[in-house]
mmCIF file of C-alpha atoms in Angstrom:
data_model
loop_
_atom_site.group_PDB
_atom_site.id
_atom_site.type_symbol
_atom_site.label_atom_id
_atom_site.label_comp_id
_atom_site.label_asym_id
_atom_site.label_seq_id
_atom_site.Cartn_x
_atom_site.Cartn_y
_atom_site.Cartn_z
ATOM 1 C CA MET A 1 17.654 -25.751 -21.008
ATOM 2 C CA ALA A 2 19.089 -26.186 -24.370
ATOM 3 C CA GLY A 3 21.435 -29.177 -24.505
ATOM 4 C CA LYS A 4 23.575 -30.502 -27.354
ATOM 5 C CA GLU A 5 21.062 -33.117 -28.492
ATOM 6 C CA ARG A 6 20.110 -33.358 -32.158
ATOM 7 C CA THR A 7 17.578 -30.556 -32.362
ATOM 8 C CA VAL A 8 16.494 -28.768 -35.514
ATOM 9 C CA ARG A 9 18.768 -25.884 -34.463
ATOM 10 C CA GLU A 10 21.808 -28.159 -34.486
ATOM 11 C CA ILE A 11 21.157 -29.802 -37.865
ATOM 12 C CA LEU A 12 19.837 -26.635 -39.508
ATOM 13 C CA PRO A 13 23.079 -25.861 -41.412
ATOM 14 C CA VAL A 14 22.752 -29.214 -43.198
ATOM 15 C CA LEU A 15 19.048 -28.673 -43.909
ATOM 16 C CA ASP A 16 19.693 -25.163 -45.180
ATOM 17 C CA GLY A 17 22.308 -26.547 -47.563
ATOM 18 C CA TRP A 18 19.777 -28.992 -49.007
ATOM 19 C CA TYR A 19 17.163 -26.252 -49.235
ATOM 20 C CA ALA A 20 19.527 -23.827 -50.973
ATOM 21 C CA ALA A 21 20.413 -26.537 -53.496
ATOM 22 C CA GLY A 22 16.716 -27.033 -54.306
ATOM 23 C CA GLU A 23 16.646 -30.538 -52.805
ATOM 24 C CA PRO A 24 13.471 -31.707 -50.991
ATOM 25 C CA PHE A 25 13.886 -33.569 -47.721
ATOM 26 C CA GLY A 26 11.829 -35.267 -45.043
ATOM 27 C CA LEU A 27 11.941 -33.703 -41.573
ATOM 28 C CA ALA A 28 10.851 -35.677 -38.505
ATOM 29 C CA THR A 29 10.395 -33.665 -35.300
ATOM 30 C CA VAL A 30 9.465 -34.915 -31.824
ATOM 31 C CA VAL A 31 6.286 -33.022 -30.901
ATOM 32 C CA ALA A 32 5.251 -34.911 -27.743
ATOM 33 C CA VAL A 33 6.753 -37.394 -25.275
ATOM 34 C CA SER A 34 5.603 -39.432 -22.308
ATOM 35 C CA ARG A 35 7.307 -41.355 -19.531
ATOM 36 C CA SER A 36 10.979 -42.187 -20.162
ATOM 37 C CA ALA A 37 11.333 -41.005 -23.746
ATOM 38 C CA PRO A 38 15.001 -40.423 -24.626
ATOM 39 C CA ARG A 39 14.476 -37.108 -26.466
ATOM 40 C CA GLY A 40 12.335 -34.075 -25.745
ATOM 41 C CA PRO A 41 10.113 -32.035 -28.063
ATOM 42 C CA GLY A 42 12.186 -30.379 -30.750
ATOM 43 C CA ALA A 43 14.590 -33.291 -31.307
ATOM 44 C CA ALA A 44 14.802 -33.857 -35.045
ATOM 45 C CA MET A 45 16.032 -36.114 -37.823
ATOM 46 C CA ALA A 46 16.018 -35.424 -41.539
ATOM 47 C CA VAL A 47 16.540 -37.539 -44.648
ATOM 48 C CA GLY A 48 17.814 -35.664 -47.660
ATOM 49 C CA PRO A 49 19.292 -36.241 -51.095
ATOM 50 C CA GLY A 50 21.065 -39.542 -51.596
ATOM 51 C CA ASP A 51 19.392 -40.829 -48.398
ATOM 52 C CA GLU A 52 21.755 -38.719 -46.305
ATOM 53 C CA VAL A 53 20.638 -38.585 -42.663
ATOM 54 C CA ALA A 54 21.079 -35.694 -40.231
ATOM 55 C CA GLY A 55 20.141 -35.808 -36.546
ATOM 56 C CA SER A 56 18.261 -38.332 -34.431
ATOM 57 C CA VAL A 57 14.957 -38.553 -32.563
ATOM 58 C CA SER A 58 15.418 -41.438 -30.146
ATOM 59 C CA GLY A 59 19.082 -42.278 -29.784
ATOM 60 C CA GLY A 60 18.720 -45.246 -32.137
ATOM 61 C CA CYS A 61 15.466 -46.945 -31.075
ATOM 62 C CA VAL A 62 13.248 -45.953 -33.998
ATOM 63 C CA GLU A 63 15.561 -44.260 -36.470
ATOM 64 C CA GLY A 64 15.191 -47.045 -39.055
ATOM 65 C CA ALA A 65 11.415 -46.651 -39.168
ATOM 66 C CA VAL A 66 11.684 -42.856 -39.232
ATOM 67 C CA PHE A 67 14.105 -43.072 -42.142
ATOM 68 C CA GLU A 68 11.466 -44.908 -44.202
ATOM 69 C CA LEU A 69 8.720 -42.506 -43.105
ATOM 70 C CA ALA A 70 10.786 -39.504 -44.142
ATOM 71 C CA ARG A 71 11.349 -40.987 -47.601
ATOM 72 C CA GLU A 72 7.622 -41.730 -47.926
ATOM 73 C CA VAL A 73 6.478 -38.196 -47.065
ATOM 74 C CA VAL A 74 8.873 -36.720 -49.618
ATOM 75 C CA ALA A 75 7.444 -39.073 -52.266
ATOM 76 C CA SER A 76 3.795 -38.407 -51.312
ATOM 77 C CA GLY A 77 4.103 -34.729 -50.397
ATOM 78 C CA GLU A 78 1.897 -35.344 -47.347
ATOM 79 C CA ALA A 79 2.881 -35.016 -43.676
ATOM 80 C CA ARG A 80 2.278 -37.840 -41.200
ATOM 81 C CA LEU A 81 1.925 -38.046 -37.421
ATOM 82 C CA GLU A 82 3.324 -41.234 -35.883
ATOM 83 C CA THR A 83 3.650 -42.462 -32.308
ATOM 84 C CA PHE A 84 6.262 -44.976 -31.203
ATOM 85 C CA GLY A 85 6.261 -46.812 -27.896
ATOM 86 C CA TYR A 86 7.468 -50.009 -26.274
ATOM 87 C CA SER A 87 5.803 -53.220 -27.483
ATOM 88 C CA ASP A 88 5.169 -55.723 -24.679
ATOM 89 C CA GLY A 89 4.348 -58.428 -27.216
ATOM 90 C CA ASP A 90 7.560 -58.154 -29.184
ATOM 91 C CA ALA A 91 10.596 -56.521 -27.648
ATOM 92 C CA PHE A 92 12.183 -56.403 -31.090
ATOM 93 C CA ALA A 93 9.279 -54.543 -32.695
ATOM 94 C CA VAL A 94 9.790 -50.923 -33.682
ATOM 95 C CA GLY A 95 9.466 -49.086 -30.409
ATOM 96 C CA LEU A 96 11.223 -47.609 -27.442
ATOM 97 C CA THR A 97 12.837 -50.186 -25.222
ATOM 98 C CA CYS A 98 13.159 -47.536 -22.510
ATOM 99 C CA GLY A 99 9.394 -47.827 -21.938
ATOM 100 C CA GLY A 100 8.530 -44.330 -23.077
ATOM 101 C CA GLU A 101 6.567 -42.992 -26.001
ATOM 102 C CA ILE A 102 7.308 -40.311 -28.584
ATOM 103 C CA THR A 103 5.059 -38.695 -31.166
ATOM 104 C CA LEU A 104 6.678 -37.456 -34.354
ATOM 105 C CA LEU A 105 5.508 -35.128 -37.068
ATOM 106 C CA VAL A 106 7.169 -36.180 -40.303
ATOM 107 C CA ARG A 107 6.729 -33.656 -43.092
ATOM 108 C CA PRO A 108 8.242 -32.894 -46.475
ATOM 109 C CA VAL A 109 10.162 -29.660 -46.912
ATOM 110 C CA THR A 110 10.220 -28.640 -50.560
ATOM 111 C CA PRO A 111 11.977 -25.523 -51.847
ATOM 112 C CA GLY A 112 9.378 -23.343 -53.535
ATOM 113 C CA ARG A 113 6.514 -24.754 -51.458
ATOM 114 C CA ASP A 114 8.065 -23.794 -48.121
ATOM 115 C CA PRO A 115 9.188 -20.203 -48.689
ATOM 116 C CA ALA A 116 9.598 -19.402 -44.985
ATOM 117 C CA PHE A 117 12.170 -22.130 -44.361
ATOM 118 C CA GLY A 118 15.111 -20.128 -45.696
ATOM 119 C CA ALA A 119 14.164 -17.059 -43.656
ATOM 120 C CA VAL A 120 13.832 -19.180 -40.519
ATOM 121 C CA ALA A 121 17.237 -20.761 -41.143
ATOM 122 C CA ARG A 122 18.860 -17.353 -41.542
ATOM 123 C CA SER A 123 17.247 -16.047 -38.344
ATOM 124 C CA VAL A 124 18.337 -19.038 -36.287
ATOM 125 C CA ALA A 125 21.876 -18.913 -37.700
ATOM 126 C CA ALA A 126 22.097 -15.242 -36.717
ATOM 127 C CA GLY A 127 20.813 -15.956 -33.201
ATOM 128 C CA GLY A 128 17.513 -14.203 -33.839
ATOM 129 C CA PRO A 129 14.203 -15.213 -32.214
ATOM 130 C CA VAL A 130 11.560 -17.052 -34.271
ATOM 131 C CA THR A 131 8.841 -19.615 -33.571
ATOM 132 C CA VAL A 132 7.701 -22.118 -36.186
ATOM 133 C CA ALA A 133 4.071 -23.218 -35.731
ATOM 134 C CA THR A 134 3.109 -26.445 -37.518
ATOM 135 C CA VAL A 135 -0.297 -28.170 -37.660
ATOM 136 C CA THR A 136 0.034 -31.723 -36.340
ATOM 137 C CA ASP A 137 -3.606 -32.834 -36.259
ATOM 138 C CA GLY A 138 -7.163 -31.718 -37.001
ATOM 139 C CA PRO A 139 -9.168 -30.376 -39.959
ATOM 140 C CA ALA A 140 -6.404 -27.958 -40.954
ATOM 141 C CA THR A 141 -3.758 -29.241 -43.375
ATOM 142 C CA ARG A 142 -1.266 -31.350 -41.457
ATOM 143 C CA GLY A 143 2.231 -29.960 -41.890
ATOM 144 C CA ALA A 144 1.058 -26.417 -42.700
ATOM 145 C CA THR A 145 3.488 -23.956 -41.130
ATOM 146 C CA LEU A 146 3.489 -20.381 -39.903
ATOM 147 C CA ALA A 147 6.795 -18.701 -38.995
ATOM 148 C CA VAL A 148 6.418 -16.027 -36.317
ATOM 149 C CA TRP A 149 9.005 -13.359 -35.533
ATOM 150 C CA PRO A 150 8.520 -10.598 -32.941
ATOM 151 C CA GLU A 151 7.670 -8.131 -35.720
ATOM 152 C CA ARG A 152 6.357 -10.236 -38.664
ATOM 153 C CA THR A 153 4.988 -13.589 -39.853
ATOM 154 C CA SER A 154 5.319 -15.786 -42.933
ATOM 155 C CA GLY A 155 3.034 -18.604 -44.101
ATOM 156 C CA THR A 156 -0.435 -19.665 -42.979
ATOM 157 C CA LEU A 157 -2.125 -22.474 -41.066
ATOM 158 C CA GLY A 158 -5.284 -22.170 -43.156
ATOM 159 C CA THR A 159 -7.546 -19.526 -41.611
ATOM 160 C CA GLU A 160 -7.032 -15.933 -40.568
ATOM 161 C CA GLY A 161 -8.424 -16.562 -37.080
ATOM 162 C CA LEU A 162 -6.144 -19.538 -36.469
ATOM 163 C CA ASP A 163 -3.133 -17.581 -37.712
ATOM 164 C CA ALA A 164 -3.956 -14.685 -35.370
ATOM 165 C CA ALA A 165 -4.404 -16.869 -32.277
ATOM 166 C CA VAL A 166 -1.275 -18.916 -32.957
ATOM 167 C CA THR A 167 0.781 -15.782 -33.674
ATOM 168 C CA ALA A 168 -0.126 -14.338 -30.277
ATOM 169 C CA ASP A 169 0.709 -17.575 -28.470
ATOM 170 C CA ALA A 170 3.900 -18.119 -30.468
ATOM 171 C CA ARG A 171 5.246 -14.733 -29.431
ATOM 172 C CA GLY A 172 4.452 -15.516 -25.815
ATOM 173 C CA GLU A 173 6.241 -18.873 -26.017
ATOM 174 C CA LEU A 174 9.168 -17.223 -27.779
ATOM 175 C CA ALA A 175 9.671 -14.842 -24.856
ATOM 176 C CA LEU A 176 10.019 -17.912 -22.588
ATOM 177 C CA GLY A 177 11.992 -20.038 -25.026
ATOM 178 C CA ALA A 178 9.220 -22.648 -24.685
ATOM 179 C CA THR A 179 8.273 -25.424 -27.113
ATOM 180 C CA GLY A 180 5.107 -27.557 -27.086
ATOM 181 C CA VAL A 181 1.669 -28.339 -28.518
ATOM 182 C CA ARG A 182 -1.299 -25.951 -28.293
ATOM 183 C CA HIS A 183 -4.931 -26.678 -29.203
ATOM 184 C CA TYR A 184 -7.465 -24.464 -31.003
ATOM 185 C CA GLY A 185 -10.722 -24.435 -32.876
ATOM 186 C CA PRO A 186 -10.609 -24.298 -36.700
ATOM 187 C CA ARG A 187 -10.705 -20.491 -36.613
ATOM 188 C CA GLY A 188 -8.453 -20.081 -33.594
ATOM 189 C CA GLN A 189 -11.042 -20.514 -30.834
ATOM 190 C CA ARG A 190 -9.102 -20.976 -27.620
ATOM 191 C CA ARG A 191 -11.565 -23.191 -25.757
ATOM 192 C CA GLU A 192 -11.679 -25.826 -28.470
ATOM 193 C CA ASP A 193 -9.210 -28.577 -29.352
ATOM 194 C CA ALA A 194 -10.049 -29.514 -32.926
ATOM 195 C CA VAL A 195 -6.648 -28.385 -34.241
ATOM 196 C CA SER A 196 -3.301 -29.283 -32.675
ATOM 197 C CA VAL A 197 -0.371 -26.977 -33.406
ATOM 198 C CA PHE A 198 3.264 -27.585 -32.456
ATOM 199 C CA LEU A 199 5.012 -24.361 -31.460
ATOM 200 C CA HIS A 200 8.774 -24.748 -31.852
ATOM 201 C CA SER A 201 10.592 -21.754 -30.377
ATOM 202 C CA PHE A 202 14.074 -20.817 -31.532
ATOM 203 C CA ALA A 203 14.940 -18.306 -28.849
ATOM 204 C CA PRO A 204 18.520 -17.060 -28.590
ATOM 205 C CA PRO A 205 20.597 -19.408 -26.411
ATOM 206 C CA PRO A 206 20.336 -18.709 -22.679
ATOM 207 C CA ARG A 207 23.271 -16.897 -21.123
ATOM 208 C CA MET A 208 25.785 -18.147 -18.608
ATOM 209 C CA LEU A 209 27.696 -15.377 -16.838
ATOM 210 C CA VAL A 210 30.849 -16.606 -15.089
ATOM 211 C CA PHE A 211 32.587 -14.163 -12.780
ATOM 212 C CA GLY A 212 36.217 -14.770 -11.834
ATOM 213 C CA ALA A 213 38.700 -15.745 -14.568
ATOM 214 C CA ILE A 214 40.295 -18.647 -12.705
ATOM 215 C CA ASP A 215 40.923 -22.297 -13.673
ATOM 216 C CA TYR A 216 37.520 -23.280 -12.324
ATOM 217 C CA ALA A 217 35.924 -20.653 -14.570
ATOM 218 C CA ALA A 218 37.530 -22.167 -17.674
ATOM 219 C CA ALA A 219 36.112 -25.587 -16.793
ATOM 220 C CA VAL A 220 32.642 -24.199 -15.991
ATOM 221 C CA ALA A 221 32.677 -22.172 -19.224
ATOM 222 C CA ARG A 222 33.542 -25.288 -21.223
ATOM 223 C CA LEU A 223 30.619 -27.230 -19.748
ATOM 224 C CA GLY A 224 28.299 -24.253 -20.130
ATOM 225 C CA ASP A 225 29.112 -24.114 -23.828
ATOM 226 C CA PHE A 226 28.519 -27.876 -24.074
ATOM 227 C CA LEU A 227 25.089 -27.454 -22.475
ATOM 228 C CA GLY A 228 24.121 -24.829 -25.048
ATOM 229 C CA TYR A 229 24.656 -21.579 -23.131
ATOM 230 C CA ARG A 230 26.167 -18.407 -24.572
ATOM 231 C CA VAL A 231 28.995 -18.016 -22.080
ATOM 232 C CA THR A 232 30.634 -14.793 -20.889
ATOM 233 C CA VAL A 233 33.531 -14.732 -18.421
ATOM 234 C CA CYS A 234 34.106 -11.449 -16.583
ATOM 235 C CA ASP A 235 36.940 -10.386 -14.288
ATOM 236 C CA ALA A 236 38.356 -7.002 -13.298
ATOM 237 C CA ARG A 237 41.928 -8.297 -13.565
ATOM 238 C CA PRO A 238 43.245 -8.127 -17.151
ATOM 239 C CA VAL A 239 46.128 -10.475 -16.396
ATOM 240 C CA PHE A 240 43.568 -13.271 -15.839
ATOM 241 C CA ALA A 241 40.769 -12.227 -18.220
ATOM 242 C CA THR A 242 42.485 -13.147 -21.492
ATOM 243 C CA PRO A 243 40.680 -15.039 -24.286
ATOM 244 C CA LYS A 244 43.535 -17.535 -24.743
ATOM 245 C CA ARG A 245 42.778 -18.990 -21.288
ATOM 246 C CA PHE A 246 39.214 -19.915 -22.262
ATOM 247 C CA PRO A 247 37.476 -22.104 -24.854
ATOM 248 C CA GLU A 248 36.915 -20.688 -28.323
ATOM 249 C CA GLY A 249 33.553 -18.958 -28.564
ATOM 250 C CA VAL A 250 33.513 -17.849 -24.919
ATOM 251 C CA GLU A 251 33.291 -14.074 -24.532
ATOM 252 C CA VAL A 252 35.872 -12.626 -22.105
ATOM 253 C CA VAL A 253 35.249 -9.198 -20.551
ATOM 254 C CA VAL A 254 37.573 -7.080 -18.396
ATOM 255 C CA GLU A 255 35.364 -5.107 -16.011
ATOM 256 C CA TRP A 256 34.373 -4.964 -12.382
ATOM 257 C CA PRO A 257 31.790 -7.756 -12.069
ATOM 258 C CA HIS A 258 29.006 -5.717 -10.444
ATOM 259 C CA ARG A 259 29.354 -2.956 -13.036
ATOM 260 C CA TYR A 260 29.202 -5.439 -15.899
ATOM 261 C CA LEU A 261 26.154 -7.220 -14.491
ATOM 262 C CA ARG A 262 24.349 -3.950 -13.808
ATOM 263 C CA ALA A 263 24.736 -3.041 -17.506
ATOM 264 C CA THR A 264 23.771 -6.534 -18.796
ATOM 265 C CA ASP A 265 20.289 -7.861 -19.475
ATOM 266 C CA THR A 266 19.320 -11.091 -17.711
ATOM 267 C CA ASP A 267 16.141 -13.163 -17.843
ATOM 268 C CA GLY A 268 14.548 -16.224 -16.285
ATOM 269 C CA ARG A 269 16.930 -18.549 -18.174
ATOM 270 C CA THR A 270 20.191 -16.807 -17.213
ATOM 271 C CA VAL A 271 22.766 -18.684 -15.134
ATOM 272 C CA ILE A 272 25.152 -16.673 -12.935
ATOM 273 C CA CYS A 273 28.238 -18.371 -11.463
ATOM 274 C CA VAL A 274 30.316 -16.345 -8.992
ATOM 275 C CA LEU A 275 33.707 -18.038 -8.659
ATOM 276 C CA THR A 276 35.959 -15.285 -7.313
ATOM 277 C CA HIS A 277 35.342 -15.993 -3.585
ATOM 278 C CA ASP A 278 36.746 -12.562 -2.786
ATOM 279 C CA PRO A 279 34.431 -10.220 -0.807
ATOM 280 C CA LYS A 280 35.465 -7.084 -2.690
ATOM 281 C CA PHE A 281 34.145 -8.705 -5.889
ATOM 282 C CA ASP A 282 31.488 -11.078 -4.562
ATOM 283 C CA VAL A 283 29.425 -8.847 -2.298
ATOM 284 C CA PRO A 284 28.768 -5.949 -4.720
ATOM 285 C CA LEU A 285 28.143 -8.471 -7.495
ATOM 286 C CA LEU A 286 25.671 -10.566 -5.494
ATOM 287 C CA GLU A 287 23.856 -7.438 -4.346
ATOM 288 C CA VAL A 288 23.032 -6.867 -8.018
ATOM 289 C CA ALA A 289 22.552 -10.534 -9.010
ATOM 290 C CA LEU A 290 20.108 -11.473 -6.252
ATOM 291 C CA ARG A 291 17.802 -8.640 -7.301
ATOM 292 C CA ARG A 292 17.859 -9.561 -11.004
ATOM 293 C CA PRO A 293 15.939 -12.179 -13.031
ATOM 294 C CA ALA A 294 17.959 -15.407 -13.223
ATOM 295 C CA ALA A 295 17.390 -19.154 -13.249
ATOM 296 C CA TYR A 296 20.423 -19.914 -11.110
ATOM 297 C CA ILE A 297 22.827 -17.895 -8.956
ATOM 298 C CA GLY A 298 25.704 -19.858 -7.450
ATOM 299 C CA ALA A 299 28.757 -18.704 -5.505
ATOM 300 C CA MET A 300 31.952 -20.652 -4.822
ATOM 301 C CA GLY A 301 33.668 -20.807 -1.451
ATOM 302 C CA SER A 302 34.063 -22.746 1.761
ATOM 303 C CA ARG A 303 31.326 -22.804 4.376
ATOM 304 C CA ARG A 304 33.290 -20.191 6.334
ATOM 305 C CA THR A 305 33.440 -18.023 3.200
ATOM 306 C CA HIS A 306 29.722 -18.531 2.688
ATOM 307 C CA ASP A 307 28.890 -17.485 6.260
ATOM 308 C CA ASP A 308 31.048 -14.365 5.979
ATOM 309 C CA ARG A 309 29.595 -13.485 2.592
ATOM 310 C CA ARG A 310 26.037 -13.960 3.823
ATOM 311 C CA ARG A 311 26.704 -11.687 6.821
ATOM 312 C CA ARG A 312 28.046 -8.985 4.514
ATOM 313 C CA LEU A 313 25.018 -9.292 2.226
ATOM 314 C CA VAL A 314 22.637 -8.947 5.177
ATOM 315 C CA GLU A 315 24.530 -5.829 6.249
ATOM 316 C CA ALA A 316 24.150 -4.545 2.679
ATOM 317 C CA GLY A 317 20.361 -4.783 3.058
ATOM 318 C CA LEU A 318 19.426 -7.980 1.226
ATOM 319 C CA THR A 319 16.288 -9.705 2.467
ATOM 320 C CA GLU A 320 15.927 -13.371 3.425
ATOM 321 C CA ARG A 321 13.826 -13.913 0.323
ATOM 322 C CA GLU A 322 16.581 -12.510 -1.872
ATOM 323 C CA LEU A 323 19.263 -14.509 -0.071
ATOM 324 C CA SER A 324 17.256 -17.737 -0.494
ATOM 325 C CA ARG A 325 17.986 -17.607 -4.231
ATOM 326 C CA LEU A 326 21.712 -18.067 -3.640
ATOM 327 C CA ARG A 327 23.180 -21.550 -4.182
ATOM 328 C CA SER A 328 26.224 -21.506 -1.921
ATOM 329 C CA PRO A 329 28.551 -23.307 -1.597
ATOM 330 C CA VAL A 330 28.057 -23.839 -5.324
ATOM 331 C CA GLY A 331 27.384 -27.287 -6.849
ATOM 332 C CA LEU A 332 26.212 -30.739 -5.773
ATOM 333 C CA ASP A 333 28.116 -32.909 -3.315
ATOM 334 C CA LEU A 334 30.130 -35.123 -5.690
ATOM 335 C CA GLY A 335 33.360 -35.046 -3.737
ATOM 336 C CA ALA A 336 34.837 -32.972 -6.569
ATOM 337 C CA ARG A 337 38.490 -31.869 -6.353
ATOM 338 C CA THR A 338 39.798 -30.749 -9.741
ATOM 339 C CA PRO A 339 38.413 -27.750 -11.675
ATOM 340 C CA GLU A 340 36.820 -30.132 -14.164
ATOM 341 C CA GLU A 341 35.158 -32.170 -11.423
ATOM 342 C CA VAL A 342 33.883 -29.006 -9.731
ATOM 343 C CA ALA A 343 32.491 -27.855 -13.072
ATOM 344 C CA VAL A 344 30.574 -31.132 -13.377
ATOM 345 C CA SER A 345 29.107 -30.598 -9.902
ATOM 346 C CA VAL A 346 28.044 -27.044 -10.803
ATOM 347 C CA ALA A 347 26.531 -28.164 -14.111
ATOM 348 C CA ALA A 348 24.703 -30.989 -12.344
ATOM 349 C CA GLU A 349 23.153 -28.540 -9.885
ATOM 350 C CA ILE A 350 22.064 -26.246 -12.726
ATOM 351 C CA VAL A 351 20.405 -29.134 -14.582
ATOM 352 C CA ALA A 352 18.758 -30.470 -11.416
ATOM 353 C CA LEU A 353 17.356 -27.047 -10.556
ATOM 354 C CA ARG A 354 16.057 -26.556 -14.094
ATOM 355 C CA TRP A 355 14.164 -29.822 -14.228
ATOM 356 C CA GLY A 356 13.332 -30.323 -10.569
ATOM 357 C CA GLY A 357 15.726 -33.235 -10.074
ATOM 358 C CA SER A 358 16.680 -34.383 -6.595
ATOM 359 C CA GLY A 359 20.378 -34.897 -7.281
ATOM 360 C CA ALA A 360 20.105 -38.351 -5.679
ATOM 361 C CA PRO A 361 21.472 -41.497 -7.397
ATOM 362 C CA LEU A 362 18.809 -43.041 -9.652
ATOM 363 C CA THR A 363 19.425 -46.387 -7.943
ATOM 364 C CA VAL A 364 17.756 -45.047 -4.762
ATOM 365 C CA THR A 365 14.814 -43.349 -6.504
ATOM 366 C CA SER A 366 11.654 -44.800 -8.022
ATOM 367 C CA GLY A 367 9.122 -43.773 -10.630
ATOM 368 C CA ALA A 368 9.700 -42.099 -13.957
ATOM 369 C CA ILE A 369 13.318 -41.150 -14.656
ATOM 370 C CA HIS A 370 12.362 -38.189 -16.825
ATOM 371 C CA GLY A 371 9.870 -36.091 -14.849
ATOM 372 C CA ARG A 372 7.225 -34.081 -16.651
#
């Protein structure tokens, strides 16, 4: 899921300002992690004119070294691949005290030499889908980039075959909103690993659909926005579904929930939160939701409400497989009472389901904190 960490998407307005002013800058992007690294692939830091810094790649562990690297690549015009990890010999050496390891691609971005950058920035700002493929290692030029949209491309990685193979994969990753490294032969051969390419997908933000314009919905919407979702709140009652009751940027729709959902596209990243706990809204809505693509479908209510709702859904013809997708009562057991606390419990369940977390306190677990 997209969180509010310092990704290229988040610092892009600053980078685009430097680019538009004709100022070169050094861009460091996390392309691979292992063990308990504090940032995932796509986290970014840039050093621009006047040594201005935007973003971060490790939460402070290696930023000083990355700052110098970014200045060096701007001066040399050549990209570098660097790995940082914890040093057992010297705990104060440049490294990650959390015990993890991150690999960074640090490359110069120079207006005139990187013509696709401006187009990418405009697409991302407009919420459009684009994947940026960058060579990280191999015989191809490190730092070479290819921007891939659903209908066009810009740039080259060096050979026509490599461009064709990466374009096909980039569009596939874009459909999933996925980011990571792929390996190819020099001319795009798929069973070879001579060339490493980082595919950084800028898919539109995933959607969070919140049904029921109550106080709990306002709190859930606020956390959903914080986690990077494009949030819509829907309720059939206009007296409740008013924009002034919800955070700025949250879309508010007056419509019967099941009708709105039936007319709305969802995908494997969509989160659906049903907070009305009223059968006349919940049952028709969940009939639609449980038969649609979604990453998470949760419904609020007591255990008695859940049992009654489940009985009604069975009577409506839903199968056990469809019903198994429902997270009800919604949220993790945090002992939450207030709307804000309940929202935290819902958000925690969404994050745990996304990454396969147990929801247990870390003090009673063992092994890597950040699972693969």
